[in-house]
């Protein structure tokens, strides 16, 4: 069985949604939801939290004793530090065949979808060298110059008949140490695009996202 390590990076401070990683979401701190979801995945060997938050380190030790806790070093704590630098520091401390990364800000992401993504990736590896989750869009899109991206405005196709475009939704990545180190990127040369249901792809970036995610979580759980 391949060793798959799930990584959840979290910062103590959040600029747009203060204290979001550990703010109460429905009935418990936000990050508890994704950690519980990952621990319920049979295909995941180890769950790792990488954080600079003393609160999360103490709280996770109490509620998730089987989760490996990594105290993020000072030089990787600023908000402008690229996530890939944080991940390289993490994978250098934990050996695995494959790494899966997600966020505390994806609380509606389900165990079923994560299991399905892992299985699809393993079944198709090495034909696909990595996987990331996407949201399928079938809407009329334009660039900043007002030029149509995915349709001909003179031919008014129904939106459901438009060729789909895929948005990277930041919910789920699967990659190897080699890909991250060589490309400085979680996405390899031949990635599998894993479509998530729209409600599971909600990501909390702003205050309004927090309320939407709570509504969706209650609807689907």
PDB file of C-alpha atoms in Angstrom:
ATOM      1  CA  UNK A   1       0.000   0.000   0.000  1.00  0.00           C
ATOM      2  CA  UNK A   2       1.336   3.430  -0.960  1.00  0.00           C
ATOM      3  CA  UNK A   3       2.050   5.839   1.853  1.00  0.00           C
ATOM      4  CA  UNK A   4      -0.024   8.982   1.388  1.00  0.00           C
ATOM      5  CA  UNK A   5       0.554  11.883   3.756  1.00  0.00           C
ATOM      6  CA  UNK A   6      -2.091  14.607   3.974  1.00  0.00           C
ATOM      7  CA  UNK A   7      -0.807  18.117   4.723  1.00  0.00           C
ATOM      8  CA  UNK A   8      -2.912  20.963   6.132  1.00  0.00           C
ATOM      9  CA  UNK A   9      -0.937  24.228   6.335  1.00  0.00           C
ATOM     10  CA  UNK A  10      -2.431  26.937   8.545  1.00  0.00           C
ATOM     11  CA  UNK A  11      -1.325  30.408   9.592  1.00  0.00           C
ATOM     12  CA  UNK A  12      -2.334  31.955  12.917  1.00  0.00           C
ATOM     13  CA  UNK A  13      -3.177  35.302  11.378  1.00  0.00           C
ATOM     14  CA  UNK A  14      -5.514  35.813   8.468  1.00  0.00           C
ATOM     15  CA  UNK A  15      -5.814  39.207   6.807  1.00  0.00           C
ATOM     16  CA  UNK A  16      -9.242  39.007   5.134  1.00  0.00           C
ATOM     17  CA  UNK A  17     -11.076  36.754   7.632  1.00  0.00           C
ATOM     18  CA  UNK A  18      -9.539  37.270  11.097  1.00  0.00           C
ATOM     19  CA  UNK A  19      -8.794  34.071  13.050  1.00  0.00           C
ATOM     20  CA  UNK A  20     -10.594  32.050  10.402  1.00  0.00           C
ATOM     21  CA  UNK A  21      -8.657  28.797  10.852  1.00  0.00           C
ATOM     22  CA  UNK A  22      -9.834  28.402  14.446  1.00  0.00           C
ATOM     23  CA  UNK A  23     -13.009  30.507  14.477  1.00  0.00           C
ATOM     24  CA  UNK A  24     -16.117  28.529  15.419  1.00  0.00           C
ATOM     25  CA  UNK A  25     -17.692  27.070  12.274  1.00  0.00           C
ATOM     26  CA  UNK A  26     -21.133  25.527  12.953  1.00  0.00           C
ATOM     27  CA  UNK A  27     -20.159  23.836  16.223  1.00  0.00           C
ATOM     28  CA  UNK A  28     -16.364  23.683  16.487  1.00  0.00           C
ATOM     29  CA  UNK A  29     -13.166  25.378  15.253  1.00  0.00           C
ATOM     30  CA  UNK A  30     -13.075  25.554  11.477  1.00  0.00           C
ATOM     31  CA  UNK A  31      -9.962  23.428  11.062  1.00  0.00           C
ATOM     32  CA  UNK A  32     -11.500  20.543  13.058  1.00  0.00           C
ATOM     33  CA  UNK A  33     -13.782  19.758  10.121  1.00  0.00           C
ATOM     34  CA  UNK A  34     -11.088  19.092   7.497  1.00  0.00           C
ATOM     35  CA  UNK A  35      -8.887  17.216   9.967  1.00  0.00           C
ATOM     36  CA  UNK A  36     -11.792  14.916  10.870  1.00  0.00           C
ATOM     37  CA  UNK A  37     -12.559  14.422   7.171  1.00  0.00           C
ATOM     38  CA  UNK A  38      -8.938  13.443   6.442  1.00  0.00           C
ATOM     39  CA  UNK A  39      -8.697  11.102   9.438  1.00  0.00           C
ATOM     40  CA  UNK A  40     -11.757   9.260   8.107  1.00  0.00           C
ATOM     41  CA  UNK A  41      -9.986   8.521   4.785  1.00  0.00           C
ATOM     42  CA  UNK A  42      -8.741   4.932   4.836  1.00  0.00           C
ATOM     43  CA  UNK A  43      -6.243   5.609   2.032  1.00  0.00           C
ATOM     44  CA  UNK A  44      -4.410   8.323   3.997  1.00  0.00           C
ATOM     45  CA  UNK A  45      -1.551   7.053   6.154  1.00  0.00           C
ATOM     46  CA  UNK A  46      -0.753  10.195   8.113  1.00  0.00           C
ATOM     47  CA  UNK A  47      -2.262  13.646   8.638  1.00  0.00           C
ATOM     48  CA  UNK A  48       0.130  16.557   9.219  1.00  0.00           C
ATOM     49  CA  UNK A  49      -0.616  20.092  10.423  1.00  0.00           C
ATOM     50  CA  UNK A  50       2.002  22.739   9.644  1.00  0.00           C
ATOM     51  CA  UNK A  51       1.337  25.951  11.551  1.00  0.00           C
ATOM     52  CA  UNK A  52       2.786  28.949  13.362  1.00  0.00           C
ATOM     53  CA  UNK A  53      -0.248  29.116  15.676  1.00  0.00           C
ATOM     54  CA  UNK A  54       0.328  28.279  19.329  1.00  0.00           C
ATOM     55  CA  UNK A  55      -3.451  27.969  19.740  1.00  0.00           C
ATOM     56  CA  UNK A  56      -3.758  25.360  16.984  1.00  0.00           C
ATOM     57  CA  UNK A  57      -0.717  23.425  18.194  1.00  0.00           C
ATOM     58  CA  UNK A  58      -2.176  23.158  21.721  1.00  0.00           C
ATOM     59  CA  UNK A  59      -5.752  22.531  20.604  1.00  0.00           C
ATOM     60  CA  UNK A  60      -4.792  19.894  18.000  1.00  0.00           C
ATOM     61  CA  UNK A  61      -2.635  18.048  20.511  1.00  0.00           C
ATOM     62  CA  UNK A  62      -5.713  17.752  22.719  1.00  0.00           C
ATOM     63  CA  UNK A  63      -8.325  16.825  20.108  1.00  0.00           C
ATOM     64  CA  UNK A  64      -6.214  15.052  17.443  1.00  0.00           C
ATOM     65  CA  UNK A  65      -3.432  13.142  19.219  1.00  0.00           C
ATOM     66  CA  UNK A  66      -2.729  11.022  16.118  1.00  0.00           C
ATOM     67  CA  UNK A  67      -2.000  14.044  13.915  1.00  0.00           C
ATOM     68  CA  UNK A  68       1.645  15.015  13.398  1.00  0.00           C
ATOM     69  CA  UNK A  69       2.146  18.673  14.388  1.00  0.00           C
ATOM     70  CA  UNK A  70       4.931  20.742  12.807  1.00  0.00           C
ATOM     71  CA  UNK A  71       5.847  24.151  14.193  1.00  0.00           C
ATOM     72  CA  UNK A  72       6.505  26.366  11.177  1.00  0.00           C
ATOM     73  CA  UNK A  73       9.922  28.075  11.345  1.00  0.00           C
ATOM     74  CA  UNK A  74      10.039  31.872  11.634  1.00  0.00           C
ATOM     75  CA  UNK A  75      11.380  32.482   8.111  1.00  0.00           C
ATOM     76  CA  UNK A  76       8.269  30.831   6.578  1.00  0.00           C
ATOM     77  CA  UNK A  77       5.608  32.642   8.627  1.00  0.00           C
ATOM     78  CA  UNK A  78       5.014  35.842   6.675  1.00  0.00           C
ATOM     79  CA  UNK A  79       1.872  36.035   4.571  1.00  0.00           C
ATOM     80  CA  UNK A  80       3.777  36.689   1.341  1.00  0.00           C
ATOM     81  CA  UNK A  81       5.827  33.477   1.617  1.00  0.00           C
ATOM     82  CA  UNK A  82       4.821  31.189  -1.284  1.00  0.00           C
ATOM     83  CA  UNK A  83       2.875  28.105  -0.242  1.00  0.00           C
ATOM     84  CA  UNK A  84       5.287  25.931  -2.227  1.00  0.00           C
ATOM     85  CA  UNK A  85       8.167  27.003   0.069  1.00  0.00           C
ATOM     86  CA  UNK A  86       6.097  25.996   3.101  1.00  0.00           C
ATOM     87  CA  UNK A  87       5.289  22.624   1.539  1.00  0.00           C
ATOM     88  CA  UNK A  88       8.926  21.887   0.667  1.00  0.00           C
ATOM     89  CA  UNK A  89       9.816  22.443   4.313  1.00  0.00           C
ATOM     90  CA  UNK A  90       7.022  20.033   5.320  1.00  0.00           C
ATOM     91  CA  UNK A  91       7.817  17.194   2.917  1.00  0.00           C
ATOM     92  CA  UNK A  92      11.479  17.318   3.925  1.00  0.00           C
ATOM     93  CA  UNK A  93      10.365  16.280   7.416  1.00  0.00           C
ATOM     94  CA  UNK A  94       7.854  13.554   6.478  1.00  0.00           C
ATOM     95  CA  UNK A  95       8.603  10.787   3.969  1.00  0.00           C
ATOM     96  CA  UNK A  96       5.798   9.517   1.731  1.00  0.00           C
ATOM     97  CA  UNK A  97       5.134   8.036  -1.703  1.00  0.00           C
ATOM     98  CA  UNK A  98       2.572  10.761  -2.383  1.00  0.00           C
ATOM     99  CA  UNK A  99       1.447  13.940  -0.663  1.00  0.00           C
ATOM    100  CA  UNK A 100      -2.109  15.262  -0.533  1.00  0.00           C
ATOM    101  CA  UNK A 101      -2.628  18.902   0.379  1.00  0.00           C
ATOM    102  CA  UNK A 102      -5.839  20.638   1.299  1.00  0.00           C
ATOM    103  CA  UNK A 103      -6.903  23.583   3.491  1.00  0.00           C
ATOM    104  CA  UNK A 104      -8.922  24.205   6.622  1.00  0.00           C
ATOM    105  CA  UNK A 105     -10.900  26.654   4.477  1.00  0.00           C
ATOM    106  CA  UNK A 106     -12.521  23.793   2.533  1.00  0.00           C
ATOM    107  CA  UNK A 107     -14.849  22.493   5.294  1.00  0.00           C
ATOM    108  CA  UNK A 108     -17.478  21.025   2.940  1.00  0.00           C
ATOM    109  CA  UNK A 109     -14.953  18.803   1.142  1.00  0.00           C
ATOM    110  CA  UNK A 110     -16.076  15.233   1.846  1.00  0.00           C
ATOM    111  CA  UNK A 111     -14.246  12.053   2.770  1.00  0.00           C
ATOM    112  CA  UNK A 112     -15.972  10.367  -0.186  1.00  0.00           C
ATOM    113  CA  UNK A 113     -14.541  12.862  -2.697  1.00  0.00           C
ATOM    114  CA  UNK A 114     -11.036  12.665  -1.249  1.00  0.00           C
ATOM    115  CA  UNK A 115     -11.105   8.864  -1.350  1.00  0.00           C
ATOM    116  CA  UNK A 116     -12.353   8.969  -4.927  1.00  0.00           C
ATOM    117  CA  UNK A 117      -9.597  11.396  -5.957  1.00  0.00           C
ATOM    118  CA  UNK A 118      -6.873   9.258  -4.386  1.00  0.00           C
ATOM    119  CA  UNK A 119      -8.197   6.076  -5.992  1.00  0.00           C
ATOM    120  CA  UNK A 120      -8.460   7.688  -9.428  1.00  0.00           C
ATOM    121  CA  UNK A 121      -4.942   9.036  -9.133  1.00  0.00           C
ATOM    122  CA  UNK A 122      -3.428   5.716  -8.010  1.00  0.00           C
ATOM    123  CA  UNK A 123      -5.270   3.826 -10.753  1.00  0.00           C
ATOM    124  CA  UNK A 124      -3.917   6.209 -13.398  1.00  0.00           C
ATOM    125  CA  UNK A 125      -0.393   6.819 -12.094  1.00  0.00           C
ATOM    126  CA  UNK A 126       2.132   7.309 -13.764  1.00  0.00           C
ATOM    127  CA  UNK A 127       0.082   8.181 -16.851  1.00  0.00           C
ATOM    128  CA  UNK A 128      -0.947  11.208 -14.767  1.00  0.00           C
ATOM    129  CA  UNK A 129       1.861  12.449 -12.513  1.00  0.00           C
ATOM    130  CA  UNK A 130      -0.260  14.655 -10.215  1.00  0.00           C
ATOM    131  CA  UNK A 131      -3.864  15.624  -9.488  1.00  0.00           C
ATOM    132  CA  UNK A 132      -5.642  18.807  -8.570  1.00  0.00           C
ATOM    133  CA  UNK A 133      -9.311  19.582  -8.003  1.00  0.00           C
ATOM    134  CA  UNK A 134     -11.254  21.822 -10.332  1.00  0.00           C
ATOM    135  CA  UNK A 135     -14.678  23.367 -10.720  1.00  0.00           C
ATOM    136  CA  UNK A 136     -16.261  22.992 -14.128  1.00  0.00           C
ATOM    137  CA  UNK A 137     -17.526  26.270 -15.592  1.00  0.00           C
ATOM    138  CA  UNK A 138     -20.000  26.568 -18.431  1.00  0.00           C
ATOM    139  CA  UNK A 139     -20.616  30.298 -18.418  1.00  0.00           C
ATOM    140  CA  UNK A 140     -19.737  33.031 -20.896  1.00  0.00           C
ATOM    141  CA  UNK A 141     -16.323  34.384 -19.909  1.00  0.00           C
ATOM    142  CA  UNK A 142     -14.411  37.467 -21.106  1.00  0.00           C
ATOM    143  CA  UNK A 143     -10.907  38.823 -20.511  1.00  0.00           C
ATOM    144  CA  UNK A 144     -10.122  42.367 -19.320  1.00  0.00           C
ATOM    145  CA  UNK A 145     -10.185  43.637 -22.916  1.00  0.00           C
ATOM    146  CA  UNK A 146     -13.761  42.500 -23.356  1.00  0.00           C
ATOM    147  CA  UNK A 147     -12.799  39.620 -25.617  1.00  0.00           C
ATOM    148  CA  UNK A 148     -14.750  36.386 -25.303  1.00  0.00           C
ATOM    149  CA  UNK A 149     -12.645  33.543 -23.913  1.00  0.00           C
ATOM    150  CA  UNK A 150     -14.756  30.459 -24.405  1.00  0.00           C
ATOM    151  CA  UNK A 151     -17.534  31.347 -26.810  1.00  0.00           C
ATOM    152  CA  UNK A 152     -18.486  33.284 -29.919  1.00  0.00           C
ATOM    153  CA  UNK A 153     -20.843  36.158 -28.920  1.00  0.00           C
ATOM    154  CA  UNK A 154     -22.334  36.037 -32.413  1.00  0.00           C
ATOM    155  CA  UNK A 155     -23.449  32.449 -31.849  1.00  0.00           C
ATOM    156  CA  UNK A 156     -25.613  32.401 -28.748  1.00  0.00           C
ATOM    157  CA  UNK A 157     -25.218  28.827 -27.583  1.00  0.00           C
ATOM    158  CA  UNK A 158     -27.027  27.709 -24.458  1.00  0.00           C
ATOM    159  CA  UNK A 159     -24.598  27.784 -21.513  1.00  0.00           C
ATOM    160  CA  UNK A 160     -25.012  24.032 -21.003  1.00  0.00           C
ATOM    161  CA  UNK A 161     -23.767  23.535 -24.576  1.00  0.00           C
ATOM    162  CA  UNK A 162     -20.604  25.622 -24.125  1.00  0.00           C
ATOM    163  CA  UNK A 163     -17.298  23.727 -24.007  1.00  0.00           C
ATOM    164  CA  UNK A 164     -16.390  23.422 -20.318  1.00  0.00           C
ATOM    165  CA  UNK A 165     -13.538  25.408 -18.757  1.00  0.00           C
ATOM    166  CA  UNK A 166     -11.976  24.274 -15.513  1.00  0.00           C
ATOM    167  CA  UNK A 167     -11.123  26.509 -12.550  1.00  0.00           C
ATOM    168  CA  UNK A 168      -8.413  25.427 -10.103  1.00  0.00           C
ATOM    169  CA  UNK A 169     -10.387  25.591  -6.854  1.00  0.00           C
ATOM    170  CA  UNK A 170      -7.499  25.045  -4.372  1.00  0.00           C
ATOM    171  CA  UNK A 171      -9.328  22.294  -2.496  1.00  0.00           C
ATOM    172  CA  UNK A 172      -7.143  19.285  -3.245  1.00  0.00           C
ATOM    173  CA  UNK A 173      -3.685  18.489  -4.654  1.00  0.00           C
ATOM    174  CA  UNK A 174      -1.828  15.180  -4.962  1.00  0.00           C
ATOM    175  CA  UNK A 175       1.835  15.232  -5.934  1.00  0.00           C
ATOM    176  CA  UNK A 176       5.238  13.663  -5.335  1.00  0.00           C
ATOM    177  CA  UNK A 177       8.292  15.079  -3.605  1.00  0.00           C
ATOM    178  CA  UNK A 178      10.118  15.024  -6.938  1.00  0.00           C
ATOM    179  CA  UNK A 179       7.478  17.185  -8.661  1.00  0.00           C
ATOM    180  CA  UNK A 180       7.445  19.781  -5.889  1.00  0.00           C
ATOM    181  CA  UNK A 181      11.233  19.976  -5.671  1.00  0.00           C
ATOM    182  CA  UNK A 182      11.914  20.036  -9.420  1.00  0.00           C
ATOM    183  CA  UNK A 183       9.012  22.233 -10.554  1.00  0.00           C
ATOM    184  CA  UNK A 184       8.544  24.240  -7.345  1.00  0.00           C
ATOM    185  CA  UNK A 185       4.897  23.522  -7.981  1.00  0.00           C
ATOM    186  CA  UNK A 186       2.307  20.992  -6.822  1.00  0.00           C
ATOM    187  CA  UNK A 187       1.144  20.454 -10.396  1.00  0.00           C
ATOM    188  CA  UNK A 188       3.245  18.236 -12.637  1.00  0.00           C
ATOM    189  CA  UNK A 189       3.549  18.050 -16.418  1.00  0.00           C
ATOM    190  CA  UNK A 190       0.566  15.711 -16.826  1.00  0.00           C
ATOM    191  CA  UNK A 191      -2.037  16.476 -14.116  1.00  0.00           C
ATOM    192  CA  UNK A 192      -5.401  14.782 -13.651  1.00  0.00           C
ATOM    193  CA  UNK A 193      -8.178  17.359 -13.343  1.00  0.00           C
ATOM    194  CA  UNK A 194     -10.543  16.108 -10.670  1.00  0.00           C
ATOM    195  CA  UNK A 195     -13.960  17.773 -10.802  1.00  0.00           C
ATOM    196  CA  UNK A 196     -15.578  18.470  -7.449  1.00  0.00           C
ATOM    197  CA  UNK A 197     -19.282  19.097  -6.877  1.00  0.00           C
ATOM    198  CA  UNK A 198     -19.775  22.860  -6.736  1.00  0.00           C
ATOM    199  CA  UNK A 199     -20.914  22.865  -3.097  1.00  0.00           C
ATOM    200  CA  UNK A 200     -17.782  20.997  -1.955  1.00  0.00           C
ATOM    201  CA  UNK A 201     -15.510  23.448  -3.762  1.00  0.00           C
ATOM    202  CA  UNK A 202     -16.422  26.422  -1.578  1.00  0.00           C
ATOM    203  CA  UNK A 203     -13.252  28.068  -0.241  1.00  0.00           C
ATOM    204  CA  UNK A 204     -13.282  30.641   2.554  1.00  0.00           C
ATOM    205  CA  UNK A 205     -11.338  33.705   1.394  1.00  0.00           C
ATOM    206  CA  UNK A 206     -13.705  36.459   2.560  1.00  0.00           C
ATOM    207  CA  UNK A 207     -16.310  36.972   5.296  1.00  0.00           C
ATOM    208  CA  UNK A 208     -19.195  36.210   2.951  1.00  0.00           C
ATOM    209  CA  UNK A 209     -17.560  32.874   2.064  1.00  0.00           C
ATOM    210  CA  UNK A 210     -17.661  31.902   5.757  1.00  0.00           C
ATOM    211  CA  UNK A 211     -21.438  32.352   5.864  1.00  0.00           C
ATOM    212  CA  UNK A 212     -21.959  30.565   2.544  1.00  0.00           C
ATOM    213  CA  UNK A 213     -19.795  27.646   3.655  1.00  0.00           C
ATOM    214  CA  UNK A 214     -21.735  27.312   6.924  1.00  0.00           C
ATOM    215  CA  UNK A 215     -25.009  27.236   4.997  1.00  0.00           C
ATOM    216  CA  UNK A 216     -23.711  24.589   2.576  1.00  0.00           C
ATOM    217  CA  UNK A 217     -22.193  22.515   5.368  1.00  0.00           C
ATOM    218  CA  UNK A 218     -25.551  22.379   7.167  1.00  0.00           C
ATOM    219  CA  UNK A 219     -27.371  21.507   3.930  1.00  0.00           C
ATOM    220  CA  UNK A 220     -25.083  18.607   2.995  1.00  0.00           C
ATOM    221  CA  UNK A 221     -24.202  17.120   6.405  1.00  0.00           C
TER     222      UNK A 221
END
